[in-house]
Short mmCIF file of C-alpha atoms in Angstrom, two decimals:
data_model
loop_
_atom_site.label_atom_id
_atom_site.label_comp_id
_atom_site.label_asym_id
_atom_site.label_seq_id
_atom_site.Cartn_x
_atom_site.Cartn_y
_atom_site.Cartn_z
CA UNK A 1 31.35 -55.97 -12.55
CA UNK A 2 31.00 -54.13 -9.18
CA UNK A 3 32.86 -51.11 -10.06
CA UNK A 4 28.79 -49.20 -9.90
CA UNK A 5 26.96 -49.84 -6.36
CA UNK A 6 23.50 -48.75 -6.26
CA UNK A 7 21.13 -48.43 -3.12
CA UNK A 8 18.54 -49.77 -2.28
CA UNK A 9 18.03 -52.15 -4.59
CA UNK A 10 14.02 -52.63 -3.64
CA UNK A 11 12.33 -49.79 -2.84
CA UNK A 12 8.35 -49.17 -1.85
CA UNK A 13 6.94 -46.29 -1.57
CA UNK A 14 3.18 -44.07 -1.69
CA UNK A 15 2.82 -41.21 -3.74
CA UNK A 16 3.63 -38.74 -1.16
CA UNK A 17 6.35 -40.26 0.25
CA UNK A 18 10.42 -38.55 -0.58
CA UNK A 19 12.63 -40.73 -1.54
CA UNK A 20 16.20 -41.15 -2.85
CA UNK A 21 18.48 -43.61 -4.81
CA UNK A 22 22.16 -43.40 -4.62
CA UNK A 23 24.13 -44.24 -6.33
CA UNK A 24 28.41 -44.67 -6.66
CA UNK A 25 31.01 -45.74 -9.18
CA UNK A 26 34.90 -46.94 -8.00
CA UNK A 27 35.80 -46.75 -11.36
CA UNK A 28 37.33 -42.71 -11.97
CA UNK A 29 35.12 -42.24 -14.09
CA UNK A 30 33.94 -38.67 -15.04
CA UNK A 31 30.32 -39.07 -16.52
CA UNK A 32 27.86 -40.58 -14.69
CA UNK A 33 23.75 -41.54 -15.80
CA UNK A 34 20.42 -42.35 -14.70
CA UNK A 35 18.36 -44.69 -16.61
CA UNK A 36 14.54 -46.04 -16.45
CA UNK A 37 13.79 -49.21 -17.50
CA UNK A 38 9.81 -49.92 -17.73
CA UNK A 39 8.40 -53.77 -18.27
CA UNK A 40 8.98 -54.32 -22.28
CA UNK A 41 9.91 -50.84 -23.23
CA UNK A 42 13.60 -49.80 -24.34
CA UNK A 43 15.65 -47.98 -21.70
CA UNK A 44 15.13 -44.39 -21.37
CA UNK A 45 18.36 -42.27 -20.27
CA UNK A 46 16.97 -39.74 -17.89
CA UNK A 47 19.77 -37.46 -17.17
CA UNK A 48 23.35 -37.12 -17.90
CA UNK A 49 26.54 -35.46 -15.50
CA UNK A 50 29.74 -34.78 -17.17
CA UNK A 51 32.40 -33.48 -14.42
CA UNK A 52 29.68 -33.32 -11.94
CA UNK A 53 27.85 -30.55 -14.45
CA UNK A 54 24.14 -31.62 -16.03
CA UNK A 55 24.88 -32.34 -19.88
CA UNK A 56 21.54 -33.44 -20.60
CA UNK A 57 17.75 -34.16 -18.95
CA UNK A 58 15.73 -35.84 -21.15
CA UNK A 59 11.86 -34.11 -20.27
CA UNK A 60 11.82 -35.73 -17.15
CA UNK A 61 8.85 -34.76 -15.14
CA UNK A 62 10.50 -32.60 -12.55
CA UNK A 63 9.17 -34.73 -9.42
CA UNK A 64 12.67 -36.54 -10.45
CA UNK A 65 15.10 -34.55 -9.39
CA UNK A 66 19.16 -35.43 -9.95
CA UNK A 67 22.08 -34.43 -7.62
CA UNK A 68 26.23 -35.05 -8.41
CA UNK A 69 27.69 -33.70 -5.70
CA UNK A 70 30.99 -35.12 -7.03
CA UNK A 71 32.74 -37.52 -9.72
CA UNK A 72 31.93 -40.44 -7.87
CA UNK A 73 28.28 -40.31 -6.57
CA UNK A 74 25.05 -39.61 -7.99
CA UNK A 75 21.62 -39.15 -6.12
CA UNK A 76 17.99 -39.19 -7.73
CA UNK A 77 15.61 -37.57 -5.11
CA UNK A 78 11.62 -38.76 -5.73
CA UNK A 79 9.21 -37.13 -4.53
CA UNK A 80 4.78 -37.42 -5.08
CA UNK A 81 6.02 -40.16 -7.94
CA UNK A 82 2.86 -41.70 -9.59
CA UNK A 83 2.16 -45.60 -10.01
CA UNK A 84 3.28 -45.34 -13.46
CA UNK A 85 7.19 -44.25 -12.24
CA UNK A 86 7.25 -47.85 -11.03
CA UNK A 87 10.49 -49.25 -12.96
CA UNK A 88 14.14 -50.41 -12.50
CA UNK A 89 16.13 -47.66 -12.34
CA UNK A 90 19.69 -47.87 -13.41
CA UNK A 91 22.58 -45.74 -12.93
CA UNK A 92 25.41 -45.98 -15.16
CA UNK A 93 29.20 -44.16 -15.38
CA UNK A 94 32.02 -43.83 -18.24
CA UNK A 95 35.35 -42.41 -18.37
CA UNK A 96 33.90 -39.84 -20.77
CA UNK A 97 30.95 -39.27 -22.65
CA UNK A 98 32.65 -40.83 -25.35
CA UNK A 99 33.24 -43.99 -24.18
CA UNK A 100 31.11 -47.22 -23.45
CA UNK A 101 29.33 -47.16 -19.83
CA UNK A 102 29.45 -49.32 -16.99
CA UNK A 103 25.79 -50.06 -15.48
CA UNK A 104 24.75 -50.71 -12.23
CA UNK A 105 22.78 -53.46 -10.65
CA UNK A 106 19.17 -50.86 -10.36
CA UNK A 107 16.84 -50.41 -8.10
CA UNK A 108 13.73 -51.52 -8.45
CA UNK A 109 10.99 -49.44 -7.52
CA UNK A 110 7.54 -49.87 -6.89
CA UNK A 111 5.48 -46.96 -6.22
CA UNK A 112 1.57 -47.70 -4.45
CA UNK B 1 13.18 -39.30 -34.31
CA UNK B 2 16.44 -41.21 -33.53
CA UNK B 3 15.33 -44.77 -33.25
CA UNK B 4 17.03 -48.61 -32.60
CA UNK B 5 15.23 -51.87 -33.29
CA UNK B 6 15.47 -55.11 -32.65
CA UNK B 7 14.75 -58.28 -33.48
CA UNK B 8 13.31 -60.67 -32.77
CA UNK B 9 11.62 -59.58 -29.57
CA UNK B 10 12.09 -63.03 -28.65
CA UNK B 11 13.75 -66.44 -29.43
CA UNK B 12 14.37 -69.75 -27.76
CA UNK B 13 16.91 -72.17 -28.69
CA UNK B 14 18.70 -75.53 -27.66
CA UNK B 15 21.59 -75.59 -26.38
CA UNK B 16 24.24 -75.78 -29.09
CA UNK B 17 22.26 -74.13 -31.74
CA UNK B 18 23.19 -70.89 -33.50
CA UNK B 19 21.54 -67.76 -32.90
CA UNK B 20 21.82 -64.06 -34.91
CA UNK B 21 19.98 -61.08 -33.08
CA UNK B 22 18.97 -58.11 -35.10
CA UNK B 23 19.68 -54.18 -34.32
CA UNK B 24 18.50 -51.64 -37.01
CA UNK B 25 19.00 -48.11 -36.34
CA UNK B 26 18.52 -44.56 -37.72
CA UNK B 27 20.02 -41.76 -36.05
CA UNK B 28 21.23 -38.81 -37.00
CA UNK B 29 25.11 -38.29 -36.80
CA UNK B 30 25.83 -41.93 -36.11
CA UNK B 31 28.96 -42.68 -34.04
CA UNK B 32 28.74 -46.01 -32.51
CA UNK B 33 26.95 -48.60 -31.88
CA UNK B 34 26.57 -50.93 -28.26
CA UNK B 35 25.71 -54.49 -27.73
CA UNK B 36 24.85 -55.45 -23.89
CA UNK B 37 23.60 -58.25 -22.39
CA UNK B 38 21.43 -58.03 -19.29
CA UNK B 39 20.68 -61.03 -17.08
CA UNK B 40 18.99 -59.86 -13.98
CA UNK B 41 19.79 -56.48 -13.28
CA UNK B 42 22.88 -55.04 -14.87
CA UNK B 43 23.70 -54.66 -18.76
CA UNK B 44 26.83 -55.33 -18.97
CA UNK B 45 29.14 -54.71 -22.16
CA UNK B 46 29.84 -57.01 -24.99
CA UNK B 47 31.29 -55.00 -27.80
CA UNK B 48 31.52 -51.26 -29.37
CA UNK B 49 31.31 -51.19 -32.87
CA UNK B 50 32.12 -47.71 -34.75
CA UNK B 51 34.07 -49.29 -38.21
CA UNK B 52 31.76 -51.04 -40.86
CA UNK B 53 32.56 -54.37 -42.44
CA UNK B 54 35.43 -55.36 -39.30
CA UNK B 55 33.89 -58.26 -36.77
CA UNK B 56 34.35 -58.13 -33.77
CA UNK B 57 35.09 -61.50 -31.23
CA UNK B 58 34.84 -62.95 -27.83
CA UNK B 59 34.56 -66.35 -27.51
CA UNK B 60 31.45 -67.81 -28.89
CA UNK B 61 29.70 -64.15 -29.53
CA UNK B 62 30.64 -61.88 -32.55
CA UNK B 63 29.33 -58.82 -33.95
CA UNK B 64 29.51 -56.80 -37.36
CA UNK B 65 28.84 -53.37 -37.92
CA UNK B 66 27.39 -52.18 -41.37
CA UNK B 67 26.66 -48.69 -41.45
CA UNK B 68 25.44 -48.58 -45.54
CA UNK B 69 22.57 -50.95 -44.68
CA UNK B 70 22.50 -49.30 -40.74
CA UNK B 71 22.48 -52.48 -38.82
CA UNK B 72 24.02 -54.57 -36.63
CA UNK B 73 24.00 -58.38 -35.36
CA UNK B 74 25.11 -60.34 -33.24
CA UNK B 75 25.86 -64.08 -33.31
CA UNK B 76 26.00 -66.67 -30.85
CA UNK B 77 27.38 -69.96 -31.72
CA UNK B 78 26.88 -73.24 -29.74
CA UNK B 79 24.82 -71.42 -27.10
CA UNK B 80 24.58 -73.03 -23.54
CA UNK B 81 21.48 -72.28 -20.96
CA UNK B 82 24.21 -69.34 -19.41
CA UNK B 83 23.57 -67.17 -22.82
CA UNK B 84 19.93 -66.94 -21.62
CA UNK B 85 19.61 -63.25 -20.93
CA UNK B 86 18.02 -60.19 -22.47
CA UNK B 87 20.39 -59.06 -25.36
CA UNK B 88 20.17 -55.10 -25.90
CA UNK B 89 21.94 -52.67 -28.87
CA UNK B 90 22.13 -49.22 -28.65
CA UNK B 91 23.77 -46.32 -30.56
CA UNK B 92 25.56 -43.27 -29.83
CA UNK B 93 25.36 -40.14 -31.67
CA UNK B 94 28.18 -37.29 -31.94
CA UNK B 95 27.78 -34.24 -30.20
CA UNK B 96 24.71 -35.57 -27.99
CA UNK B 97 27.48 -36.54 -24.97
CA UNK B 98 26.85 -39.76 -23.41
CA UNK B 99 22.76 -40.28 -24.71
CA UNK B 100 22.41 -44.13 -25.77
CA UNK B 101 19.21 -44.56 -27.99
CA UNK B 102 18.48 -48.63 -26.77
CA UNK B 103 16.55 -50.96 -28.85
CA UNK B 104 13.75 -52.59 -26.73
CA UNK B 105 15.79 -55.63 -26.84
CA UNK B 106 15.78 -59.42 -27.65
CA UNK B 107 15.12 -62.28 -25.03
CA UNK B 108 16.94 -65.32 -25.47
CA UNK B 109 16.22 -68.40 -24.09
CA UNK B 110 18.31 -71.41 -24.54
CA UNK B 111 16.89 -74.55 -23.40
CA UNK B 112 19.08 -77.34 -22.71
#
């Protein structure tokens, strides 16, 4: 499936560095998520957009910090991330909230 | 706490052997519940399952839903080295939007 794009897919950075990941879904759909997926632990849903409009943030530390600027693209802006935010980070979209949701390939980041 | 398990955490096979993965769950306000598959980078979708009792089919995988006993598997039948991958569940809940609560997922590994 290549309907979600995500960019970069490798990213390293220091812990005072500002970052983003971007990502974009083809697919018309109207909800759109960020996920983090740590070595061997379930993946964590981090935020949630519904018509460009935040429906949910999950306690994310706020040195994550989401941006839908429309339907179809969703940014995550990093900034003074710790070692520990090292993960794959996936971004995922559905036609609703409702329905099932199309993932991604994830960047992987790697923070030193 | 809303919470998905899995199991096992891990399993290798031989080719053409028969496999059923485990997903427990309790959440509050049930609605669905997700099986994905995730090979490198992307989950992608196998099946949705919101109806107890009715399987559900694609090709050699199936899944059944029973939400008395709150769990879920999923069966592979004459696997091949190409089901290798990490097999995730996940469940929705009503009136929490898009939020998936994932299971920490089961790694299969089919030899050949």
């Amino acid at each position: 499936e290549t309907g979600v794009t995500q960019t970069p897919r490798h990213l390293v950075m220091g812990m005072t560095n500002k970052k983003s990941l971007k990502c974009e879904q083809h697919l018309g759909h109207n909800a759109m998520y960020w996920y983090k997926q740590s070595a061997k632990k379930p993946l964590e849903l981090m935020f949630v957009y519904n018509f460009k409009e935040q429906t949910e943030n999950n306690s994310v530390p706020s040195r994550f910090s989401p941006e839908c600027p429309n339907s179809s693209h969703l940014f995550l802006h990093l900034h003074t991330l710790q070692p520990e935010d090292s993960a794959l980070y996936l971004c995922a979209s559905s036609q609703d909230e409702a329905r099932r949701q199309y993932f991604g390939p994830g960047t992987r980041l790697t923070v030193l | 706490e809303d919470k998905v398990v899995q199991s096992p955490l891990s399993l290798v096979v031989h080719e053409g052997d028969t496999v059923t993965l485990n997903c427990s769950y309790e959440v509050t306000n049930f609605r669905s519940l997700l099986w994905y598959k995730q090979e490198k980078k992307a989950p992608t979708f196998l099946f949705m399952l919101t109806s107890s009792g009715i399987e559900k089919k694609s090709g050699r995988l199936s899944s059944i839903l029973d939400k008395k006993e709150l769990f879920s598997i999923l069966n592979i039948t004459a696997t091949q080295t190409g089901d290798s991958a990490v097999y995730l569940c996940a469940a929705t809940i009503y009136n929490q939007g898009g939020k998936l609560i994932f299971g920490q997922g089961t790694e299969l590994s089919v030899k050949p």
